[in-house]
Coordinates of N, CA and C in Angstrom, one line a residue:
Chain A
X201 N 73.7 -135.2 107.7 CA 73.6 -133.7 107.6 C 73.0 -133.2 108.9
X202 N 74.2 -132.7 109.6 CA 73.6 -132.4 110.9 C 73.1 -131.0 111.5
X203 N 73.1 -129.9 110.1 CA 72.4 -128.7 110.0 C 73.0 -127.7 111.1
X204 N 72.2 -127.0 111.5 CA 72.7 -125.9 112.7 C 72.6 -126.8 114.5
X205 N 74.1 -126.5 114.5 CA 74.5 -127.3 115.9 C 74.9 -126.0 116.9
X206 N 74.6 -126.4 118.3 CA 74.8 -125.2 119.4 C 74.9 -126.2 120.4
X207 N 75.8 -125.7 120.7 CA 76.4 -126.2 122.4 C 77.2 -125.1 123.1
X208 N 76.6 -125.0 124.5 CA 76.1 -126.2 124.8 C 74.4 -126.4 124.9
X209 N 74.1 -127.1 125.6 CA 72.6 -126.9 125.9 C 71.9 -126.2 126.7
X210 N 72.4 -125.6 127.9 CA 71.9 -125.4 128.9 C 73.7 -124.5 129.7
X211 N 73.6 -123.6 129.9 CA 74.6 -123.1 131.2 C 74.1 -122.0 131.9
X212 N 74.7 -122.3 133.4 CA 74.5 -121.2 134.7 C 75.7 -120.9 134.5
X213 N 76.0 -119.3 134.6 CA 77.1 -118.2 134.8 C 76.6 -117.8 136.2
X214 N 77.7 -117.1 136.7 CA 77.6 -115.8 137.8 C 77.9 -115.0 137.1
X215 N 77.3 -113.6 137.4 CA 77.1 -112.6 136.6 C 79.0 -112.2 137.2
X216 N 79.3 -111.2 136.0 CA 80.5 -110.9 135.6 C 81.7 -112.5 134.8
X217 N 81.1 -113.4 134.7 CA 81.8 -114.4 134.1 C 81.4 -114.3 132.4
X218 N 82.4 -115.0 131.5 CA 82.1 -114.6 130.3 C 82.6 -116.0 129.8
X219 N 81.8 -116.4 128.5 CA 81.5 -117.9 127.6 C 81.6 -117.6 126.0
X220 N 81.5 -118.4 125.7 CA 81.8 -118.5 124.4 C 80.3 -119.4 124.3
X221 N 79.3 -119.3 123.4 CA 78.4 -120.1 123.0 C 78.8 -120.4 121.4
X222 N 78.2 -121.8 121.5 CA 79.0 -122.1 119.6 C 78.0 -122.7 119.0
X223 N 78.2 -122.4 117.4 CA 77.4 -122.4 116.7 C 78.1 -123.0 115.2
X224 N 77.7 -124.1 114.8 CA 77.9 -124.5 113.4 C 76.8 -125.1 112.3
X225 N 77.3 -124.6 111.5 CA 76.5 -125.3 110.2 C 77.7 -126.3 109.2
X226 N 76.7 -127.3 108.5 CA 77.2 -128.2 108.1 C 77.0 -127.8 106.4
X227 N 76.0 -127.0 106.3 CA 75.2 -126.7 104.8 C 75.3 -125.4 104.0
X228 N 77.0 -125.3 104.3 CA 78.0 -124.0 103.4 C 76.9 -122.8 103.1
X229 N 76.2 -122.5 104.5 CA 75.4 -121.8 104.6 C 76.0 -120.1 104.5
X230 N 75.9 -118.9 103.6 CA 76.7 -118.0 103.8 C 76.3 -116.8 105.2
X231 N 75.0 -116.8 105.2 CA 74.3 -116.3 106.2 C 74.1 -117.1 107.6
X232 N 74.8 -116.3 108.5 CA 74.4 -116.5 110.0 C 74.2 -115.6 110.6
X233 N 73.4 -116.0 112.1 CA 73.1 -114.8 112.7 C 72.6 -115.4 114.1
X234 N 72.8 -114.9 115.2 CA 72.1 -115.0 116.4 C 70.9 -114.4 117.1
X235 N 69.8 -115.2 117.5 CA 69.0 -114.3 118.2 C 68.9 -114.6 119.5
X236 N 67.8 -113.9 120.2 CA 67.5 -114.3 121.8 C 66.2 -114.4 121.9
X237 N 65.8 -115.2 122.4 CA 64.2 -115.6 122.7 C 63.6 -115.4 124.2
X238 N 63.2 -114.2 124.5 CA 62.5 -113.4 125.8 C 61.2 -113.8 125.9
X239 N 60.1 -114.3 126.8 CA 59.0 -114.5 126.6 C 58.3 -112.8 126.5
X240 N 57.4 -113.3 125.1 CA 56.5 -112.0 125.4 C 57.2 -111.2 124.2
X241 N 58.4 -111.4 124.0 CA 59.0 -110.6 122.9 C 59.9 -111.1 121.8
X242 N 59.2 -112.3 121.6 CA 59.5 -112.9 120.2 C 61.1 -112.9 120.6
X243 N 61.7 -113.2 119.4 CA 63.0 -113.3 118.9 C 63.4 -112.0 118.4
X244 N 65.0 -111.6 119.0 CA 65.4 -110.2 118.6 C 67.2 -110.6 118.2
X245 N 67.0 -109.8 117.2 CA 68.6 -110.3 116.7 C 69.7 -109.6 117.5
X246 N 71.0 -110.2 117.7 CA 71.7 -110.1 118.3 C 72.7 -109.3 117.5
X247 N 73.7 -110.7 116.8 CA 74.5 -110.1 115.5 C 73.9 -111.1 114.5
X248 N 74.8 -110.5 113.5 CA 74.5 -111.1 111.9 C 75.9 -111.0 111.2
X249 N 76.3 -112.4 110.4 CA 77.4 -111.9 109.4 C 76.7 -112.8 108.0
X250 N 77.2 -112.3 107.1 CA 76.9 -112.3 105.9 C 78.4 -113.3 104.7
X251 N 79.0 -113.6 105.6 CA 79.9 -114.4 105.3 C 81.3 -114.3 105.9
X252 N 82.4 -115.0 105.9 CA 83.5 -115.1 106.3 C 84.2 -114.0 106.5
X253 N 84.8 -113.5 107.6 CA 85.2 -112.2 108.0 C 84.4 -110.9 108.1
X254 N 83.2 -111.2 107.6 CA 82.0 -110.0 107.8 C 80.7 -110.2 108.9
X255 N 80.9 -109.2 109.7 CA 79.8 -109.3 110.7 C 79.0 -107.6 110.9
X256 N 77.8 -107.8 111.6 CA 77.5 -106.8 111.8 C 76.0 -106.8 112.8
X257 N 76.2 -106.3 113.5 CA 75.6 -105.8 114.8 C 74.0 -105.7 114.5
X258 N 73.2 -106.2 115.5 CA 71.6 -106.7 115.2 C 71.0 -105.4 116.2
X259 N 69.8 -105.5 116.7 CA 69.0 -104.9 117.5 C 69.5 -104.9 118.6
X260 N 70.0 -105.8 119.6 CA 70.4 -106.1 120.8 C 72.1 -106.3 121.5
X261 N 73.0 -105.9 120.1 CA 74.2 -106.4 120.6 C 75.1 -106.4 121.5
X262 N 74.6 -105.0 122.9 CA 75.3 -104.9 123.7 C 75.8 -106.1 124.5
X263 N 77.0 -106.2 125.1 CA 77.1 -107.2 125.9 C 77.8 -108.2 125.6
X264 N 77.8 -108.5 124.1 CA 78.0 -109.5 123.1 C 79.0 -108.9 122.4
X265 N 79.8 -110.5 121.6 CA 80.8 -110.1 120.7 C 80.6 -111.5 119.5
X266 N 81.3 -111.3 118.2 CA 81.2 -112.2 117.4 C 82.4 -111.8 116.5
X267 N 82.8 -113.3 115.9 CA 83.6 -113.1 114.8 C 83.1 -114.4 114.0
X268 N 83.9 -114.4 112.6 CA 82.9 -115.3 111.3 C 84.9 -115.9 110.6
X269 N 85.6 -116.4 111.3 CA 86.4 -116.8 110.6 C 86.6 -118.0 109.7
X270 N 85.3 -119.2 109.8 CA 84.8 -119.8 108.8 C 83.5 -119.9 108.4
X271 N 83.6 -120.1 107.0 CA 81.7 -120.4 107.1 C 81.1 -121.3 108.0
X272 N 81.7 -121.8 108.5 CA 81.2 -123.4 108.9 C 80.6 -122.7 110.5
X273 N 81.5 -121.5 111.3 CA 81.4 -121.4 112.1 C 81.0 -120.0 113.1
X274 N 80.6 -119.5 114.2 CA 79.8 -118.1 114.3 C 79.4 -117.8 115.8
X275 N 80.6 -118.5 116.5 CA 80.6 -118.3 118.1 C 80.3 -116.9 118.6
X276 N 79.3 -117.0 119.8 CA 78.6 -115.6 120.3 C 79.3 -116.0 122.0
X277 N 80.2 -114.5 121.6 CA 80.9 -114.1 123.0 C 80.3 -113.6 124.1
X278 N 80.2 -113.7 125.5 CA 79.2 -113.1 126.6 C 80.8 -112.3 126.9
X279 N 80.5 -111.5 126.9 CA 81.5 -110.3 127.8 C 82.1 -110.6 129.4
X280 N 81.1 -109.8 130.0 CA 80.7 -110.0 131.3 C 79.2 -110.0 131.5
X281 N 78.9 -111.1 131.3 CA 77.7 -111.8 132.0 C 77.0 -111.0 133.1
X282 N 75.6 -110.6 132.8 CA 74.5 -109.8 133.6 C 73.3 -111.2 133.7
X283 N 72.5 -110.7 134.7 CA 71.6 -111.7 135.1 C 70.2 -111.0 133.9
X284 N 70.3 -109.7 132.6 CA 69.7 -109.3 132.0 C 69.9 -110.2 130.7
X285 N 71.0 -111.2 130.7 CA 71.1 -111.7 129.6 C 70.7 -113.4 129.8
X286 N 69.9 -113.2 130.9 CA 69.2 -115.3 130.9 C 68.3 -115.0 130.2
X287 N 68.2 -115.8 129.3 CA 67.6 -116.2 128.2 C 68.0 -117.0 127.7
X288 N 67.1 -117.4 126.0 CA 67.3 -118.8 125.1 C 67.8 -118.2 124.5
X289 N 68.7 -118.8 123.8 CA 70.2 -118.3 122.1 C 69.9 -119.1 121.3
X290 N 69.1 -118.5 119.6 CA 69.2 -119.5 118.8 C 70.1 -119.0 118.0
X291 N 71.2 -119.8 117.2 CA 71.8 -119.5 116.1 C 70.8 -120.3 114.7
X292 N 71.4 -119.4 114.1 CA 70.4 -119.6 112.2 C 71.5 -119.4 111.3
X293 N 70.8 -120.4 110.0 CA 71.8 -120.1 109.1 C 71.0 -119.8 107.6
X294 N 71.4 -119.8 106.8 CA 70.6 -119.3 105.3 C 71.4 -119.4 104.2
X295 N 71.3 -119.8 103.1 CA 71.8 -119.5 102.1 C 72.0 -118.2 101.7
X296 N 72.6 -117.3 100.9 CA 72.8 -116.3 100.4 C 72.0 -115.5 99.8
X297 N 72.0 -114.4 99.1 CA 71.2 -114.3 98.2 C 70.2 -112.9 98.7
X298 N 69.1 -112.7 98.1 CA 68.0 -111.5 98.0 C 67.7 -111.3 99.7
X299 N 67.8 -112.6 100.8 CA 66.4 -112.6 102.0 C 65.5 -113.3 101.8
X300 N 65.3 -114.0 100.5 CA 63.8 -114.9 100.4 C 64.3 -116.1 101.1
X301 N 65.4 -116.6 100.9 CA 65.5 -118.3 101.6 C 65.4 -118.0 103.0
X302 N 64.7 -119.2 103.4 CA 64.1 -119.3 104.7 C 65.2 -119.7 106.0
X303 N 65.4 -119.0 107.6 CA 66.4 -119.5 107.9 C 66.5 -120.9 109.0
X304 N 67.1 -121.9 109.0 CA 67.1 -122.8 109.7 C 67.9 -122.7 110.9
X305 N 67.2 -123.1 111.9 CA 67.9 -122.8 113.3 C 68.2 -124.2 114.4
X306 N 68.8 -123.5 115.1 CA 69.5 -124.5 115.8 C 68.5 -125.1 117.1
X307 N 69.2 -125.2 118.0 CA 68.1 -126.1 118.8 C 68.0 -124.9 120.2
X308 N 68.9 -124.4 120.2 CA 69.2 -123.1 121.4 C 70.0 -123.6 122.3
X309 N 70.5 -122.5 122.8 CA 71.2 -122.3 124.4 C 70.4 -121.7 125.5
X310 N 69.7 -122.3 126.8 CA 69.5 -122.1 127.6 C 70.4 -121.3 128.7
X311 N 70.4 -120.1 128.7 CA 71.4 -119.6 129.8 C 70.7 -119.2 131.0
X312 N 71.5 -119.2 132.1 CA 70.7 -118.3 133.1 C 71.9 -117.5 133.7
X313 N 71.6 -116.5 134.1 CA 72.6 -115.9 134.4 C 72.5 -115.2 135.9
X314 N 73.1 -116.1 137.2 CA 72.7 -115.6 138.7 C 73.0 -114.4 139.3
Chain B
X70 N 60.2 -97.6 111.4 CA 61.1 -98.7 111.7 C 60.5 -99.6 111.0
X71 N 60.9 -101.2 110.8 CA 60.1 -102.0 110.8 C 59.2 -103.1 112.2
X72 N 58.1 -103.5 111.9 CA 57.7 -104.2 113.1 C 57.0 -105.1 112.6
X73 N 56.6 -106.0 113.6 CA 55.4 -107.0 113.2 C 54.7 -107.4 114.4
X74 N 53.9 -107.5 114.2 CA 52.7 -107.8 115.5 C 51.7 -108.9 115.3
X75 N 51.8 -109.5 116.6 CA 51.1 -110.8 117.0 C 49.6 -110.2 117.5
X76 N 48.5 -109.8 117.5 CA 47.6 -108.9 118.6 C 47.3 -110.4 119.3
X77 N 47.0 -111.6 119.3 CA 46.5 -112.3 120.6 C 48.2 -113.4 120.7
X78 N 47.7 -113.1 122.3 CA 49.4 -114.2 122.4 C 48.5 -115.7 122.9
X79 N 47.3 -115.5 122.8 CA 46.8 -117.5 122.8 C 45.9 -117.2 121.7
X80 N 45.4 -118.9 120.7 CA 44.3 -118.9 120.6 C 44.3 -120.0 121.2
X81 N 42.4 -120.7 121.0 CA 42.5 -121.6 121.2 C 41.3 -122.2 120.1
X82 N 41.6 -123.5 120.2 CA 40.9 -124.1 118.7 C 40.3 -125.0 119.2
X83 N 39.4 -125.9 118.8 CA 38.7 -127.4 118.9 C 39.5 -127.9 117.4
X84 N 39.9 -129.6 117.9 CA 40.1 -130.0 117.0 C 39.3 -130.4 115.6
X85 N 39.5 -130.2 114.6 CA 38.6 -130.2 113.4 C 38.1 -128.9 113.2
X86 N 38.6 -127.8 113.8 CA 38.0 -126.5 113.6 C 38.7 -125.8 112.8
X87 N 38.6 -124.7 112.1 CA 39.8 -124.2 111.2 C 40.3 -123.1 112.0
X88 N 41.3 -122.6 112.0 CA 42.4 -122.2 112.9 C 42.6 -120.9 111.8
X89 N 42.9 -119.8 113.0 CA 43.5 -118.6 112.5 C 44.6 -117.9 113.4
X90 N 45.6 -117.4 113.2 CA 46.4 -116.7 113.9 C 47.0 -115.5 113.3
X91 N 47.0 -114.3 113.6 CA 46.7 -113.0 113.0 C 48.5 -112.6 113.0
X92 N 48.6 -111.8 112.0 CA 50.1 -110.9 111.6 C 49.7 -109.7 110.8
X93 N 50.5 -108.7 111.3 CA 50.6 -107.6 111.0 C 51.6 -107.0 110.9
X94 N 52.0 -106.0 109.8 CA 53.6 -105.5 109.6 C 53.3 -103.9 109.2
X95 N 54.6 -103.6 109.7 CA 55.2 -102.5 109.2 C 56.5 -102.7 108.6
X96 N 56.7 -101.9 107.4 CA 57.7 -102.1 106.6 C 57.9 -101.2 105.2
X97 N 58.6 -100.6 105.6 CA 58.6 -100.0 104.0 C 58.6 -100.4 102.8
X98 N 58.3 -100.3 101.9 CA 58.1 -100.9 100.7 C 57.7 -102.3 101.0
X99 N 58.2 -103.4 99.8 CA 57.3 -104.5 99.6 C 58.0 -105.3 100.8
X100 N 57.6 -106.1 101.9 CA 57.9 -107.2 102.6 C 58.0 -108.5 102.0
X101 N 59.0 -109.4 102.3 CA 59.5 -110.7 102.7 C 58.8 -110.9 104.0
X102 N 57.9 -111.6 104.4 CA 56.7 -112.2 105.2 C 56.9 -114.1 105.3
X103 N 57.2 -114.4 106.3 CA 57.5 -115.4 107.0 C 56.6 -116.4 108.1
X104 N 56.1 -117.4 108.3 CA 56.1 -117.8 109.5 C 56.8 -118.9 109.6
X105 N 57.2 -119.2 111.1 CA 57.6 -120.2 111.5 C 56.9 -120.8 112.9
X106 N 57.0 -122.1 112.9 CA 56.9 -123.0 114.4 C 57.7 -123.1 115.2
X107 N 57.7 -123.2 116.4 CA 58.2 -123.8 118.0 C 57.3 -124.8 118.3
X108 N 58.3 -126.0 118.5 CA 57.5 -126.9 119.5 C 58.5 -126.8 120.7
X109 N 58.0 -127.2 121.6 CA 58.7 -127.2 123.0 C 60.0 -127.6 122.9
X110 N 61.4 -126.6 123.7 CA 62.5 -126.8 123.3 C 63.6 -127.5 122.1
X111 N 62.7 -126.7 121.4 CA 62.8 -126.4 119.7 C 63.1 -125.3 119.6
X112 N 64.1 -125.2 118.1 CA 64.8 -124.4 117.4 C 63.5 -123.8 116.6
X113 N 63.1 -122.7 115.7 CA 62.1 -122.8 114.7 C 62.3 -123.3 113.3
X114 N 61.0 -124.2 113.6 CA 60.7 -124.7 112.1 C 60.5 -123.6 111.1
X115 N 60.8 -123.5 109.9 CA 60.2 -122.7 108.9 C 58.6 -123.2 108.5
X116 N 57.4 -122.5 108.0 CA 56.6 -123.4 107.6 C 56.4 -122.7 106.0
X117 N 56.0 -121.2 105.9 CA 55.7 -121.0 104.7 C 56.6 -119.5 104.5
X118 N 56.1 -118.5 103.1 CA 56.6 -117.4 103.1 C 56.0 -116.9 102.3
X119 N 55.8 -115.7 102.0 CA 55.3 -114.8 100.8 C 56.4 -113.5 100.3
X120 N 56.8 -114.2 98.8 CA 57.8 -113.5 97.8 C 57.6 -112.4 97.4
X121 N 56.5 -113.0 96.4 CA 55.6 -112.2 95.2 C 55.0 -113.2 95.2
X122 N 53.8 -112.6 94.3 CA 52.9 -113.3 93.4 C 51.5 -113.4 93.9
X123 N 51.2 -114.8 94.1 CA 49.5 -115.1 94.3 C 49.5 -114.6 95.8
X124 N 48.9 -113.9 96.4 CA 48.9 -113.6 97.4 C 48.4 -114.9 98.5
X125 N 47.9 -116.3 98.1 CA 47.6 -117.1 99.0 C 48.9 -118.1 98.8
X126 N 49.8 -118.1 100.0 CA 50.6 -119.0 99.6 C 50.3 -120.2 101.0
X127 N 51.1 -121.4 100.7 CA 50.4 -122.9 101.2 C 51.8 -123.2 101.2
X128 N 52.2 -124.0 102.5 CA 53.1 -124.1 103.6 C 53.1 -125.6 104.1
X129 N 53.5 -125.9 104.5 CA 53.9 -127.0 105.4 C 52.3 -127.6 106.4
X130 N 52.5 -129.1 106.2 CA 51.4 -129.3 107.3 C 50.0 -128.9 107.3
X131 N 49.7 -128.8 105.6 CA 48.2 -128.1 106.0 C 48.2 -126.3 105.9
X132 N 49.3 -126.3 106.2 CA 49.0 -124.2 106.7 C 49.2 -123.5 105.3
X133 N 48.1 -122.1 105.3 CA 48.4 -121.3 104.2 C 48.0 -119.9 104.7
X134 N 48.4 -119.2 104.1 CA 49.2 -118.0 104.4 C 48.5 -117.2 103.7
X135 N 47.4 -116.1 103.9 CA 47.2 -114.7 102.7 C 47.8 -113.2 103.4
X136 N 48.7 -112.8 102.0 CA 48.9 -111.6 102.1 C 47.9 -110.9 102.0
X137 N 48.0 -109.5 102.9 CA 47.1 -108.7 102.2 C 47.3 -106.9 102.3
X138 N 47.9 -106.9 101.3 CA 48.7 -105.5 101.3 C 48.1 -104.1 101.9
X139 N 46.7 -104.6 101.3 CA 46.3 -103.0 102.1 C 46.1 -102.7 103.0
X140 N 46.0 -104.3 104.1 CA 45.6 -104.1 105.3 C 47.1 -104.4 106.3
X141 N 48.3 -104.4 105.7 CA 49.5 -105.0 106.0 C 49.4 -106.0 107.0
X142 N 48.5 -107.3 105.7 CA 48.5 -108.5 107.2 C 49.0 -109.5 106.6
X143 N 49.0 -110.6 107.5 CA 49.6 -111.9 106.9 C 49.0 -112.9 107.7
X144 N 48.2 -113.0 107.6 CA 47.5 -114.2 108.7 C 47.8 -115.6 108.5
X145 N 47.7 -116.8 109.3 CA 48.2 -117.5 109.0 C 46.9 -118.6 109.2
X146 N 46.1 -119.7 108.1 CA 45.4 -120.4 108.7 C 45.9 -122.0 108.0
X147 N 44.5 -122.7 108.9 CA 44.2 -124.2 108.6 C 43.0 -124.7 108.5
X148 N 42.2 -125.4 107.2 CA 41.1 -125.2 107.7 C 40.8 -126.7 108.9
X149 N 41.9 -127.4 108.9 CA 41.0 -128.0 110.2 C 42.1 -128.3 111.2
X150 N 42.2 -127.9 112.5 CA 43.2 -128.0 113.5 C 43.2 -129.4 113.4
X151 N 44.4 -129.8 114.0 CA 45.1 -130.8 114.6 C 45.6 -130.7 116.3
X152 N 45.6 -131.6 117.1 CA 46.1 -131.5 118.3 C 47.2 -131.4 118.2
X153 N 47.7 -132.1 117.4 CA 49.5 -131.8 117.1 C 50.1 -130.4 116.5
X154 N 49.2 -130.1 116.0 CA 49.7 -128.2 115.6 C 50.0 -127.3 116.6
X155 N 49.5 -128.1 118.0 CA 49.7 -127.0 119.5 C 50.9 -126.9 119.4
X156 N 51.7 -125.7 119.3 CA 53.0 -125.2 119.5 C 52.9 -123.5 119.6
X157 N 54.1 -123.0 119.4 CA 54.3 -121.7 119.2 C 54.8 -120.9 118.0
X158 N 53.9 -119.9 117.8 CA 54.3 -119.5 115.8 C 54.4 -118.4 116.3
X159 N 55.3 -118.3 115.2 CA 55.8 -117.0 115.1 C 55.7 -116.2 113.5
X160 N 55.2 -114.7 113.3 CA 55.6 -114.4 112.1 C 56.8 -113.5 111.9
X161 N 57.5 -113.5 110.8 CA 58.4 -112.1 110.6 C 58.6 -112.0 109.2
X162 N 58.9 -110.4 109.5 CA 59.1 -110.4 108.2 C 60.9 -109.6 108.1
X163 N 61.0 -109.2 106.5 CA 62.1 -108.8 106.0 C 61.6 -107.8 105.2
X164 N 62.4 -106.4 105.4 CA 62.6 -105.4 104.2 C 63.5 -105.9 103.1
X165 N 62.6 -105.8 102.2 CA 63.3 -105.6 100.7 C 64.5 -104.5 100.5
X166 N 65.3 -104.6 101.5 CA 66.4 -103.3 101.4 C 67.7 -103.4 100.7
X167 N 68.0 -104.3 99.9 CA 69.1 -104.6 99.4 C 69.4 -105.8 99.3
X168 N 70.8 -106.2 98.9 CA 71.6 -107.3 99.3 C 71.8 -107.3 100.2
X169 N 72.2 -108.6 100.5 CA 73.3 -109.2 102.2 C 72.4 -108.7 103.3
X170 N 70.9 -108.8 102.8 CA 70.2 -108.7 103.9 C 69.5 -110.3 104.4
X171 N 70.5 -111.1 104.2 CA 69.5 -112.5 104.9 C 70.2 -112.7 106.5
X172 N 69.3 -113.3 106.8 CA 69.7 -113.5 108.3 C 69.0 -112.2 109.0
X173 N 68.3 -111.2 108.7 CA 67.7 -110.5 108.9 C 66.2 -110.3 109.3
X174 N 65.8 -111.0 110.0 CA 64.6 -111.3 110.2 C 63.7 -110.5 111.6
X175 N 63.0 -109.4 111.2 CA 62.2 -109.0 112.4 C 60.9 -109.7 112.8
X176 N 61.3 -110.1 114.1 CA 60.3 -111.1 114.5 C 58.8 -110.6 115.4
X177 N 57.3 -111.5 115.2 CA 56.5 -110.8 116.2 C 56.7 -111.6 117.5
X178 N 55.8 -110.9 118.2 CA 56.2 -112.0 119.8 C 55.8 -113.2 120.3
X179 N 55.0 -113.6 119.0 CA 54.7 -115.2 119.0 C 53.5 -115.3 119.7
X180 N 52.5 -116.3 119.1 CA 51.0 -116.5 119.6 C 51.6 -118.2 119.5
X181 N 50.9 -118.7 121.2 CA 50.7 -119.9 121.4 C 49.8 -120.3 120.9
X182 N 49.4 -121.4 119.7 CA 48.2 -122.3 119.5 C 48.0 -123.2 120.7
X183 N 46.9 -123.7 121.2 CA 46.5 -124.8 121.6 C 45.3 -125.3 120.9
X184 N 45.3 -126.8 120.5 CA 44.2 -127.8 119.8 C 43.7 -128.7 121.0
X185 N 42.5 -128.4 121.2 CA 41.5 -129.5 122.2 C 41.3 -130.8 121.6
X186 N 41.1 -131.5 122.0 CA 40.1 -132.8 121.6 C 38.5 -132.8 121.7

């Protein structure tokens, strides 16, 4: 059970270049969601989808794109790449339900963006 | 809006000393109240949460958690640090706002522990 997986580990972009960062769960999790980790300002959500074909836009999603065409899966698009978007990317995932289940996250994406 | 706040971004502890690290929220109505850990290039751990109920809830590792509504806090303690607890916590919480609100987690900006010897 290999839980929430993200690759890659680590990438440099030039700014105006655009990636695909990926994100899977193994644990028919219906809830996913991406954040970004800024020093100084905690974790801020990016997007969120709520299950297969449903997504919806977090605190921060300029810049960014997503789609949810399996559960299993929840890739976060970089557009065109700004040196405002280096930062860490965690993807999470959760069971369904009220909000009370706790979310399990991945290991992150180091980006830097020159 | 909702928020949550960390007011110190270090503590620091002697080992064997009991540990506190402060949370505060804004939220309308009742909160979903969370913390979680960072250890160094790490994803976060979950440790505890507060639902409902007894307002002292007990977590992972030693850690327990008191709500306390009137003062909208959530502090997080231990009574006796560990050198190995040095990482980075974080609290958040969730509005009670409906369904198909998981994965919705407003985060604070994280307080570094460090544990001495």
């Amino acid at each position: 059970n290999a839980g929430v997986t993200q690759t890659p580990k680590f990438q440099v972009l030039k700014t105006g270049q655009s990636m695909t960062l990926q994100c899977a769960q193994d644990m028919n999790h219906e809830y996913m969601s991406w954040y970004r980790q800024d020093p100084g300002m905690g974790l801020r959500l990016i997007h969120y989808s709520v299950g297969a074909g449903i997504t919806d836009q977090g605190e921060v999603p300029n810049g960014y794109n997503v789609s949810r065409s399996t559960t299993e899966d929840f890739p976060l698009r970089l557009l065109s790449a700004a040196p405002s978007q280096t930062s860490v990317y965690f993807c999470a995932s959760s069971r369904g339900g009220q909000g009370t289940l706790p979310l399990h996250f991945g290991n992150g994406t180091r980006l830097t963006v020159t | 809006a909702q928020s949550v706040a960390q007011p110190e971004d270090q503590v620091n502890v002697a080992e064997g000393n009991p540990l506190t690290v402060k949370c505060t929220y804004s939220v309308s109505g009742n909160p979903y109240l969370f913390w979680y850990v960072q250890y160094p290039n790490r994803g976060l751990q979950f440790l505890l949460k507060y639902i409902t109920g007894d307002n002292l809830v007990k977590g992972s590792y030693g850690f327990e958690a008191e709500f306390n509504k009137s003062q909208t806090s959530f502090h997080l303690k231990k009574p006796s640090a560990l050198v190995s607890d040095s990482a980075l916590y974080f609290c958040a919480v969730r509005a009670r706002e409906g369904y198909n609100q998981g994965g919705k987690l407003i985060f604070g900006q994280g307080t570094e522990l460090s544990v001495k010897p």
